[in-house]
């Protein structure tokens, strides 16, 4: 019934739907084309990793890291590994992947800002041993993010972070995860592509800007005059019918040593061609 409901409400002819299904199932196009057409699993993961790898390439940074906060059973990490394997064929950048999780499921909520009416302790528990057997390159960072964010760089010595996926559900946990940005700028790209999973929800969940990830973003911005997390406003133009289009944000560190490095050579050639006198 859910599949029928989606088909009844899509604005594409049935033939287009069937073609997209065939291309996706049998990988009939290149990865880059399938990503642009949203014919991959979790295209928001692929978009963020692709753009971060492209930025690292333009900045001549040879390696970068991808971080997922809140891994649950681990399907997101496995999917990210797929995207990384494909994107590593396109850009000359080594990509590391780290998954932060308690391994024990959701903790006890702090207060109303953690949506205790929707989440309860123990949800989304992980089996770390079973997950490690399936992972190829990703490393698990197990423990409370309040602690692991403080020791992550010394314990793992990761490449600069270029991409972060936030799926911790709680306001309190998200605030603790954002403390990662207190570290030295050398640990990050000057702009970081971010996906926030929990800024949308059902009528029961009743997501608002006064709790959860949206509140954490607002409070982070209010406390950091030169570091900001802003919605990526270009996504709706590229993906107008994709629900994740307004869940992609950008972290800006305006005082990062590489923030003002020019990285738009190819795009500016196109712009100059378009506006040149004919």
PDB file of C-alpha atoms in Angstrom:
ATOM      1  CA  UNK A   1       0.000   0.000   0.000  1.00  0.00           C
ATOM      2  CA  UNK A   2       2.830   2.438   0.792  1.00  0.00           C
ATOM      3  CA  UNK A   3       4.451   1.760  -2.593  1.00  0.00           C
ATOM      4  CA  UNK A   4       1.117   2.326  -4.333  1.00  0.00           C
ATOM      5  CA  UNK A   5       0.633   5.575  -2.420  1.00  0.00           C
ATOM      6  CA  UNK A   6       4.050   6.828  -3.581  1.00  0.00           C
ATOM      7  CA  UNK A   7       3.327   5.918  -7.193  1.00  0.00           C
ATOM      8  CA  UNK A   8      -0.048   7.641  -7.064  1.00  0.00           C
ATOM      9  CA  UNK A   9       1.536  10.845  -5.801  1.00  0.00           C
ATOM     10  CA  UNK A  10       4.637  11.018  -7.978  1.00  0.00           C
ATOM     11  CA  UNK A  11       4.666  13.560 -10.814  1.00  0.00           C
ATOM     12  CA  UNK A  12       6.441  11.301 -13.293  1.00  0.00           C
ATOM     13  CA  UNK A  13       4.910   9.095 -16.000  1.00  0.00           C
ATOM     14  CA  UNK A  14       4.948   5.377 -15.256  1.00  0.00           C
ATOM     15  CA  UNK A  15       7.468   4.781 -18.048  1.00  0.00           C
ATOM     16  CA  UNK A  16       9.956   7.146 -16.399  1.00  0.00           C
ATOM     17  CA  UNK A  17       9.475   5.383 -13.079  1.00  0.00           C
ATOM     18  CA  UNK A  18      10.154   2.007 -14.654  1.00  0.00           C
ATOM     19  CA  UNK A  19      13.241   3.328 -16.451  1.00  0.00           C
ATOM     20  CA  UNK A  20      14.619   4.784 -13.239  1.00  0.00           C
ATOM     21  CA  UNK A  21      14.030   1.469 -11.496  1.00  0.00           C
ATOM     22  CA  UNK A  22      15.940  -0.438 -14.186  1.00  0.00           C
ATOM     23  CA  UNK A  23      18.860   2.003 -14.186  1.00  0.00           C
ATOM     24  CA  UNK A  24      19.094   1.863 -10.403  1.00  0.00           C
ATOM     25  CA  UNK A  25      18.819  -1.901 -10.104  1.00  0.00           C
ATOM     26  CA  UNK A  26      21.301  -2.765 -12.854  1.00  0.00           C
ATOM     27  CA  UNK A  27      23.650   0.257 -12.570  1.00  0.00           C
ATOM     28  CA  UNK A  28      23.168   1.094 -16.242  1.00  0.00           C
ATOM     29  CA  UNK A  29      24.819   4.502 -15.931  1.00  0.00           C
ATOM     30  CA  UNK A  30      28.047   5.683 -14.339  1.00  0.00           C
ATOM     31  CA  UNK A  31      28.013   6.283 -10.599  1.00  0.00           C
ATOM     32  CA  UNK A  32      28.292  10.038 -11.157  1.00  0.00           C
ATOM     33  CA  UNK A  33      25.240  10.064 -13.420  1.00  0.00           C
ATOM     34  CA  UNK A  34      23.240   7.861 -11.072  1.00  0.00           C
ATOM     35  CA  UNK A  35      24.127  10.180  -8.202  1.00  0.00           C
ATOM     36  CA  UNK A  36      22.955  13.256 -10.127  1.00  0.00           C
ATOM     37  CA  UNK A  37      19.719  11.458 -10.993  1.00  0.00           C
ATOM     38  CA  UNK A  38      19.156  10.190  -7.427  1.00  0.00           C
ATOM     39  CA  UNK A  39      19.410   6.589  -8.583  1.00  0.00           C
ATOM     40  CA  UNK A  40      21.577   5.437  -5.683  1.00  0.00           C
ATOM     41  CA  UNK A  41      20.730   4.472  -2.128  1.00  0.00           C
ATOM     42  CA  UNK A  42      21.005   7.422   0.274  1.00  0.00           C
ATOM     43  CA  UNK A  43      21.818  10.013  -2.405  1.00  0.00           C
ATOM     44  CA  UNK A  44      22.269  12.605   0.362  1.00  0.00           C
ATOM     45  CA  UNK A  45      25.257  10.622   1.634  1.00  0.00           C
ATOM     46  CA  UNK A  46      26.689  10.419  -1.852  1.00  0.00           C
ATOM     47  CA  UNK A  47      26.157  14.124  -2.506  1.00  0.00           C
ATOM     48  CA  UNK A  48      27.945  15.214   0.674  1.00  0.00           C
ATOM     49  CA  UNK A  49      30.885  12.848   0.208  1.00  0.00           C
ATOM     50  CA  UNK A  50      31.239  13.756  -3.486  1.00  0.00           C
ATOM     51  CA  UNK A  51      31.239  17.500  -2.858  1.00  0.00           C
ATOM     52  CA  UNK A  52      33.638  17.190   0.074  1.00  0.00           C
ATOM     53  CA  UNK A  53      36.049  15.100  -2.014  1.00  0.00           C
ATOM     54  CA  UNK A  54      35.838  17.662  -4.804  1.00  0.00           C
ATOM     55  CA  UNK A  55      36.628  20.479  -2.378  1.00  0.00           C
ATOM     56  CA  UNK A  56      39.564  18.548  -0.929  1.00  0.00           C
ATOM     57  CA  UNK A  57      40.887  17.997  -4.451  1.00  0.00           C
ATOM     58  CA  UNK A  58      40.650  21.684  -5.298  1.00  0.00           C
ATOM     59  CA  UNK A  59      42.428  22.560  -2.067  1.00  0.00           C
ATOM     60  CA  UNK A  60      45.121  19.952  -2.860  1.00  0.00           C
ATOM     61  CA  UNK A  61      44.382  18.063   0.349  1.00  0.00           C
ATOM     62  CA  UNK A  62      45.268  14.393  -0.297  1.00  0.00           C
ATOM     63  CA  UNK A  63      43.013  12.768   2.315  1.00  0.00           C
ATOM     64  CA  UNK A  64      39.791  13.570   4.147  1.00  0.00           C
ATOM     65  CA  UNK A  65      37.451  11.973   6.652  1.00  0.00           C
ATOM     66  CA  UNK A  66      33.720  11.294   6.719  1.00  0.00           C
ATOM     67  CA  UNK A  67      31.940  11.068  10.078  1.00  0.00           C
ATOM     68  CA  UNK A  68      28.567   9.582  10.933  1.00  0.00           C
ATOM     69  CA  UNK A  69      27.091  10.430  14.341  1.00  0.00           C
ATOM     70  CA  UNK A  70      24.501   7.854  15.334  1.00  0.00           C
ATOM     71  CA  UNK A  71      25.003   4.610  13.432  1.00  0.00           C
ATOM     72  CA  UNK A  72      22.201   2.419  14.785  1.00  0.00           C
ATOM     73  CA  UNK A  73      22.529  -1.022  13.249  1.00  0.00           C
ATOM     74  CA  UNK A  74      25.190   0.207  10.835  1.00  0.00           C
ATOM     75  CA  UNK A  75      23.394   0.379   7.480  1.00  0.00           C
ATOM     76  CA  UNK A  76      24.440   4.013   7.023  1.00  0.00           C
ATOM     77  CA  UNK A  77      28.117   3.151   7.411  1.00  0.00           C
ATOM     78  CA  UNK A  78      27.824   0.300   4.930  1.00  0.00           C
ATOM     79  CA  UNK A  79      26.128   2.607   2.452  1.00  0.00           C
ATOM     80  CA  UNK A  80      28.759   5.303   2.974  1.00  0.00           C
ATOM     81  CA  UNK A  81      31.454   2.733   2.213  1.00  0.00           C
ATOM     82  CA  UNK A  82      29.774   2.084  -1.145  1.00  0.00           C
ATOM     83  CA  UNK A  83      29.726   5.791  -1.986  1.00  0.00           C
ATOM     84  CA  UNK A  84      33.334   6.232  -0.889  1.00  0.00           C
ATOM     85  CA  UNK A  85      34.504   3.327  -3.067  1.00  0.00           C
ATOM     86  CA  UNK A  86      32.880   4.936  -6.116  1.00  0.00           C
ATOM     87  CA  UNK A  87      33.959   8.509  -5.362  1.00  0.00           C
ATOM     88  CA  UNK A  88      37.559   7.404  -4.747  1.00  0.00           C
ATOM     89  CA  UNK A  89      37.626   6.426  -8.441  1.00  0.00           C
ATOM     90  CA  UNK A  90      36.731   9.992  -9.445  1.00  0.00           C
ATOM     91  CA  UNK A  91      38.907  12.130  -7.177  1.00  0.00           C
ATOM     92  CA  UNK A  92      42.533  11.551  -6.111  1.00  0.00           C
ATOM     93  CA  UNK A  93      41.602  11.758  -2.439  1.00  0.00           C
ATOM     94  CA  UNK A  94      41.890   9.050   0.194  1.00  0.00           C
ATOM     95  CA  UNK A  95      38.650   8.957   2.199  1.00  0.00           C
ATOM     96  CA  UNK A  96      38.447   7.651   5.757  1.00  0.00           C
ATOM     97  CA  UNK A  97      35.147   6.805   7.473  1.00  0.00           C
ATOM     98  CA  UNK A  98      34.292   6.910  11.191  1.00  0.00           C
ATOM     99  CA  UNK A  99      31.065   5.991  12.953  1.00  0.00           C
ATOM    100  CA  UNK A 100      30.274   7.445  16.398  1.00  0.00           C
ATOM    101  CA  UNK A 101      27.794   5.534  18.547  1.00  0.00           C
ATOM    102  CA  UNK A 102      27.319   4.321  22.095  1.00  0.00           C
ATOM    103  CA  UNK A 103      26.627   0.830  20.781  1.00  0.00           C
ATOM    104  CA  UNK A 104      23.937   0.561  23.450  1.00  0.00           C
ATOM    105  CA  UNK A 105      21.048   2.359  21.784  1.00  0.00           C
ATOM    106  CA  UNK A 106      19.449   5.646  22.760  1.00  0.00           C
ATOM    107  CA  UNK A 107      20.463   7.052  26.181  1.00  0.00           C
ATOM    108  CA  UNK A 108      18.065   8.544  28.698  1.00  0.00           C
ATOM    109  CA  UNK A 109      16.681  11.861  27.475  1.00  0.00           C
ATOM    110  CA  UNK A 110      17.849  15.016  29.261  1.00  0.00           C
ATOM    111  CA  UNK A 111      14.555  16.929  29.021  1.00  0.00           C
ATOM    112  CA  UNK A 112      11.798  17.880  26.546  1.00  0.00           C
ATOM    113  CA  UNK A 113      14.404  19.104  24.051  1.00  0.00           C
ATOM    114  CA  UNK A 114      15.362  15.457  23.412  1.00  0.00           C
ATOM    115  CA  UNK A 115      11.830  14.464  22.296  1.00  0.00           C
ATOM    116  CA  UNK A 116      11.197  11.910  25.070  1.00  0.00           C
ATOM    117  CA  UNK A 117       7.621  11.635  23.791  1.00  0.00           C
ATOM    118  CA  UNK A 118       9.026  10.009  20.654  1.00  0.00           C
ATOM    119  CA  UNK A 119      12.263   8.278  21.718  1.00  0.00           C
ATOM    120  CA  UNK A 120      12.986   5.977  24.620  1.00  0.00           C
ATOM    121  CA  UNK A 121      16.227   4.555  26.013  1.00  0.00           C
ATOM    122  CA  UNK A 122      17.594   1.492  24.243  1.00  0.00           C
ATOM    123  CA  UNK A 123      16.200   2.172  20.766  1.00  0.00           C
ATOM    124  CA  UNK A 124      18.496   1.512  17.773  1.00  0.00           C
ATOM    125  CA  UNK A 125      20.932  -0.742  19.613  1.00  0.00           C
ATOM    126  CA  UNK A 126      24.026  -1.871  17.726  1.00  0.00           C
ATOM    127  CA  UNK A 127      25.773  -5.239  17.572  1.00  0.00           C
ATOM    128  CA  UNK A 128      29.359  -3.942  17.182  1.00  0.00           C
ATOM    129  CA  UNK A 129      30.942  -7.330  16.582  1.00  0.00           C
ATOM    130  CA  UNK A 130      28.471  -8.286  13.843  1.00  0.00           C
ATOM    131  CA  UNK A 131      28.835  -4.846  12.225  1.00  0.00           C
ATOM    132  CA  UNK A 132      32.641  -4.971  12.235  1.00  0.00           C
ATOM    133  CA  UNK A 133      32.496  -8.230  10.291  1.00  0.00           C
ATOM    134  CA  UNK A 134      30.614  -6.458   7.499  1.00  0.00           C
ATOM    135  CA  UNK A 135      32.558  -3.200   7.442  1.00  0.00           C
ATOM    136  CA  UNK A 136      35.474  -2.974   5.024  1.00  0.00           C
ATOM    137  CA  UNK A 137      37.128   0.329   5.884  1.00  0.00           C
ATOM    138  CA  UNK A 138      34.983   2.196   8.430  1.00  0.00           C
ATOM    139  CA  UNK A 139      36.102   2.435  12.037  1.00  0.00           C
ATOM    140  CA  UNK A 140      33.716   2.514  14.983  1.00  0.00           C
ATOM    141  CA  UNK A 141      34.154   5.176  17.665  1.00  0.00           C
ATOM    142  CA  UNK A 142      32.200   3.683  20.544  1.00  0.00           C
ATOM    143  CA  UNK A 143      31.187   5.556  23.691  1.00  0.00           C
ATOM    144  CA  UNK A 144      29.303   8.649  24.711  1.00  0.00           C
ATOM    145  CA  UNK A 145      29.962  11.442  22.196  1.00  0.00           C
ATOM    146  CA  UNK A 146      30.559  13.765  25.161  1.00  0.00           C
ATOM    147  CA  UNK A 147      33.750  11.765  25.740  1.00  0.00           C
ATOM    148  CA  UNK A 148      34.694  10.456  22.303  1.00  0.00           C
ATOM    149  CA  UNK A 149      34.649  13.917  20.688  1.00  0.00           C
ATOM    150  CA  UNK A 150      37.333  14.992  23.164  1.00  0.00           C
ATOM    151  CA  UNK A 151      39.678  12.115  22.360  1.00  0.00           C
ATOM    152  CA  UNK A 152      38.838  11.355  18.727  1.00  0.00           C
ATOM    153  CA  UNK A 153      41.708  13.247  17.121  1.00  0.00           C
ATOM    154  CA  UNK A 154      44.353  11.940  19.509  1.00  0.00           C
ATOM    155  CA  UNK A 155      43.016   8.363  19.415  1.00  0.00           C
ATOM    156  CA  UNK A 156      42.489   8.019  15.647  1.00  0.00           C
ATOM    157  CA  UNK A 157      44.607  10.747  14.015  1.00  0.00           C
ATOM    158  CA  UNK A 158      42.037  11.132  11.216  1.00  0.00           C
ATOM    159  CA  UNK A 159      42.495  13.042   7.977  1.00  0.00           C
ATOM    160  CA  UNK A 160      40.743  16.444   7.916  1.00  0.00           C
ATOM    161  CA  UNK A 161      36.977  16.080   8.185  1.00  0.00           C
ATOM    162  CA  UNK A 162      35.019  17.129   5.095  1.00  0.00           C
ATOM    163  CA  UNK A 163      31.641  15.544   5.639  1.00  0.00           C
ATOM    164  CA  UNK A 164      29.456  14.809   8.689  1.00  0.00           C
ATOM    165  CA  UNK A 165      26.121  12.986   8.959  1.00  0.00           C
ATOM    166  CA  UNK A 166      24.121  13.752  12.103  1.00  0.00           C
ATOM    167  CA  UNK A 167      21.574  11.162  13.244  1.00  0.00           C
ATOM    168  CA  UNK A 168      21.678  11.349  17.029  1.00  0.00           C
ATOM    169  CA  UNK A 169      17.988  12.350  17.358  1.00  0.00           C
ATOM    170  CA  UNK A 170      18.496  14.237  20.634  1.00  0.00           C
ATOM    171  CA  UNK A 171      19.247  17.911  21.179  1.00  0.00           C
ATOM    172  CA  UNK A 172      21.691  17.052  23.976  1.00  0.00           C
ATOM    173  CA  UNK A 173      23.634  14.482  21.934  1.00  0.00           C
ATOM    174  CA  UNK A 174      23.774  16.758  18.891  1.00  0.00           C
ATOM    175  CA  UNK A 175      25.165  19.612  20.988  1.00  0.00           C
ATOM    176  CA  UNK A 176      27.836  17.263  22.292  1.00  0.00           C
ATOM    177  CA  UNK A 177      28.657  16.121  18.751  1.00  0.00           C
ATOM    178  CA  UNK A 178      29.006  19.727  17.590  1.00  0.00           C
ATOM    179  CA  UNK A 179      31.710  20.196  20.229  1.00  0.00           C
ATOM    180  CA  UNK A 180      33.961  18.386  17.747  1.00  0.00           C
ATOM    181  CA  UNK A 181      34.356  21.780  16.060  1.00  0.00           C
ATOM    182  CA  UNK A 182      36.209  23.061  19.127  1.00  0.00           C
ATOM    183  CA  UNK A 183      39.298  21.261  17.820  1.00  0.00           C
ATOM    184  CA  UNK A 184      42.085  22.864  15.802  1.00  0.00           C
ATOM    185  CA  UNK A 185      41.042  24.015  12.288  1.00  0.00           C
ATOM    186  CA  UNK A 186      43.701  21.736  10.815  1.00  0.00           C
ATOM    187  CA  UNK A 187      41.357  18.820  11.573  1.00  0.00           C
ATOM    188  CA  UNK A 188      38.723  20.125   9.157  1.00  0.00           C
ATOM    189  CA  UNK A 189      38.161  21.370   5.657  1.00  0.00           C
ATOM    190  CA  UNK A 190      37.210  25.071   5.703  1.00  0.00           C
ATOM    191  CA  UNK A 191      33.682  24.167   4.616  1.00  0.00           C
ATOM    192  CA  UNK A 192      32.072  20.886   5.623  1.00  0.00           C
ATOM    193  CA  UNK A 193      29.068  19.236   4.012  1.00  0.00           C
ATOM    194  CA  UNK A 194      26.575  18.121   6.660  1.00  0.00           C
ATOM    195  CA  UNK A 195      23.362  16.119   6.646  1.00  0.00           C
ATOM    196  CA  UNK A 196      20.908  16.378   9.548  1.00  0.00           C
ATOM    197  CA  UNK A 197      18.522  13.450   9.617  1.00  0.00           C
ATOM    198  CA  UNK A 198      16.254  14.624  12.414  1.00  0.00           C
ATOM    199  CA  UNK A 199      14.998  18.026  11.305  1.00  0.00           C
ATOM    200  CA  UNK A 200      11.919  16.430   9.756  1.00  0.00           C
ATOM    201  CA  UNK A 201       9.496  13.961  11.241  1.00  0.00           C
ATOM    202  CA  UNK A 202       5.999  12.618  11.570  1.00  0.00           C
ATOM    203  CA  UNK A 203       3.006  14.360  13.148  1.00  0.00           C
ATOM    204  CA  UNK A 204       3.625  12.242  16.252  1.00  0.00           C
ATOM    205  CA  UNK A 205       7.237  13.353  16.449  1.00  0.00           C
ATOM    206  CA  UNK A 206       6.262  17.018  15.900  1.00  0.00           C
ATOM    207  CA  UNK A 207       9.759  18.315  15.100  1.00  0.00           C
ATOM    208  CA  UNK A 208      10.245  22.036  15.745  1.00  0.00           C
ATOM    209  CA  UNK A 209      13.042  24.574  15.944  1.00  0.00           C
ATOM    210  CA  UNK A 210      12.657  24.633  19.736  1.00  0.00           C
ATOM    211  CA  UNK A 211      14.086  21.158  20.313  1.00  0.00           C
ATOM    212  CA  UNK A 212      16.285  18.513  18.729  1.00  0.00           C
ATOM    213  CA  UNK A 213      18.842  19.144  16.002  1.00  0.00           C
ATOM    214  CA  UNK A 214      17.333  22.443  14.863  1.00  0.00           C
ATOM    215  CA  UNK A 215      17.715  23.921  18.336  1.00  0.00           C
ATOM    216  CA  UNK A 216      21.268  22.570  18.576  1.00  0.00           C
ATOM    217  CA  UNK A 217      22.167  24.251  15.266  1.00  0.00           C
ATOM    218  CA  UNK A 218      20.670  27.567  16.392  1.00  0.00           C
ATOM    219  CA  UNK A 219      22.484  27.518  19.725  1.00  0.00           C
ATOM    220  CA  UNK A 220      25.788  26.567  18.107  1.00  0.00           C
ATOM    221  CA  UNK A 221      25.486  29.521  15.731  1.00  0.00           C
ATOM    222  CA  UNK A 222      24.619  31.926  18.539  1.00  0.00           C
ATOM    223  CA  UNK A 223      27.746  30.916  20.474  1.00  0.00           C
ATOM    224  CA  UNK A 224      30.248  30.964  17.603  1.00  0.00           C
ATOM    225  CA  UNK A 225      30.693  34.310  15.817  1.00  0.00           C
ATOM    226  CA  UNK A 226      33.163  32.987  13.223  1.00  0.00           C
ATOM    227  CA  UNK A 227      31.845  29.427  12.848  1.00  0.00           C
ATOM    228  CA  UNK A 228      28.388  28.899  11.400  1.00  0.00           C
ATOM    229  CA  UNK A 229      26.169  26.027  10.286  1.00  0.00           C
ATOM    230  CA  UNK A 230      23.931  27.208   7.453  1.00  0.00           C
ATOM    231  CA  UNK A 231      21.441  25.527   5.150  1.00  0.00           C
ATOM    232  CA  UNK A 232      22.855  24.753   1.707  1.00  0.00           C
ATOM    233  CA  UNK A 233      20.474  26.862  -0.349  1.00  0.00           C
ATOM    234  CA  UNK A 234      21.599  25.505  -3.729  1.00  0.00           C
ATOM    235  CA  UNK A 235      20.163  22.031  -3.215  1.00  0.00           C
ATOM    236  CA  UNK A 236      16.531  22.868  -3.956  1.00  0.00           C
ATOM    237  CA  UNK A 237      17.531  24.121  -7.417  1.00  0.00           C
ATOM    238  CA  UNK A 238      19.299  20.860  -8.223  1.00  0.00           C
ATOM    239  CA  UNK A 239      16.928  18.440  -6.481  1.00  0.00           C
ATOM    240  CA  UNK A 240      13.513  20.157  -6.265  1.00  0.00           C
ATOM    241  CA  UNK A 241      11.581  16.931  -5.688  1.00  0.00           C
ATOM    242  CA  UNK A 242      13.927  15.324  -3.164  1.00  0.00           C
ATOM    243  CA  UNK A 243      12.884  15.467   0.521  1.00  0.00           C
ATOM    244  CA  UNK A 244      16.525  15.528   1.651  1.00  0.00           C
ATOM    245  CA  UNK A 245      17.214  18.708  -0.319  1.00  0.00           C
ATOM    246  CA  UNK A 246      16.617  20.913   2.697  1.00  0.00           C
ATOM    247  CA  UNK A 247      18.447  18.639   5.135  1.00  0.00           C
ATOM    248  CA  UNK A 248      21.908  19.447   3.758  1.00  0.00           C
ATOM    249  CA  UNK A 249      23.800  22.131   5.663  1.00  0.00           C
ATOM    250  CA  UNK A 250      27.271  23.640   5.403  1.00  0.00           C
ATOM    251  CA  UNK A 251      29.692  24.288   8.237  1.00  0.00           C
ATOM    252  CA  UNK A 252      31.732  27.437   7.654  1.00  0.00           C
ATOM    253  CA  UNK A 253      34.873  28.324   9.579  1.00  0.00           C
ATOM    254  CA  UNK A 254      35.475  31.874   8.375  1.00  0.00           C
ATOM    255  CA  UNK A 255      38.877  32.038  10.098  1.00  0.00           C
ATOM    256  CA  UNK A 256      40.123  28.738   8.687  1.00  0.00           C
ATOM    257  CA  UNK A 257      43.514  29.301   6.975  1.00  0.00           C
ATOM    258  CA  UNK A 258      42.157  27.868   3.716  1.00  0.00           C
ATOM    259  CA  UNK A 259      38.673  29.409   3.784  1.00  0.00           C
ATOM    260  CA  UNK A 260      39.497  32.107   1.181  1.00  0.00           C
ATOM    261  CA  UNK A 261      41.492  29.892  -1.195  1.00  0.00           C
ATOM    262  CA  UNK A 262      39.981  30.237  -4.680  1.00  0.00           C
ATOM    263  CA  UNK A 263      38.398  26.927  -5.765  1.00  0.00           C
ATOM    264  CA  UNK A 264      35.974  27.945  -8.541  1.00  0.00           C
ATOM    265  CA  UNK A 265      38.196  28.109 -11.639  1.00  0.00           C
ATOM    266  CA  UNK A 266      36.124  25.774 -13.818  1.00  0.00           C
ATOM    267  CA  UNK A 267      32.798  27.247 -12.739  1.00  0.00           C
ATOM    268  CA  UNK A 268      33.967  30.793 -13.398  1.00  0.00           C
ATOM    269  CA  UNK A 269      34.994  29.843 -16.938  1.00  0.00           C
ATOM    270  CA  UNK A 270      31.394  28.761 -17.523  1.00  0.00           C
ATOM    271  CA  UNK A 271      30.044  31.952 -15.955  1.00  0.00           C
ATOM    272  CA  UNK A 272      32.301  34.169 -18.069  1.00  0.00           C
ATOM    273  CA  UNK A 273      31.234  32.286 -21.180  1.00  0.00           C
ATOM    274  CA  UNK A 274      27.572  32.827 -20.322  1.00  0.00           C
ATOM    275  CA  UNK A 275      27.856  36.568 -19.649  1.00  0.00           C
ATOM    276  CA  UNK A 276      30.390  37.391 -22.372  1.00  0.00           C
ATOM    277  CA  UNK A 277      29.343  39.681 -25.212  1.00  0.00           C
ATOM    278  CA  UNK A 278      28.219  37.728 -28.270  1.00  0.00           C
TER     279      UNK A 278
END
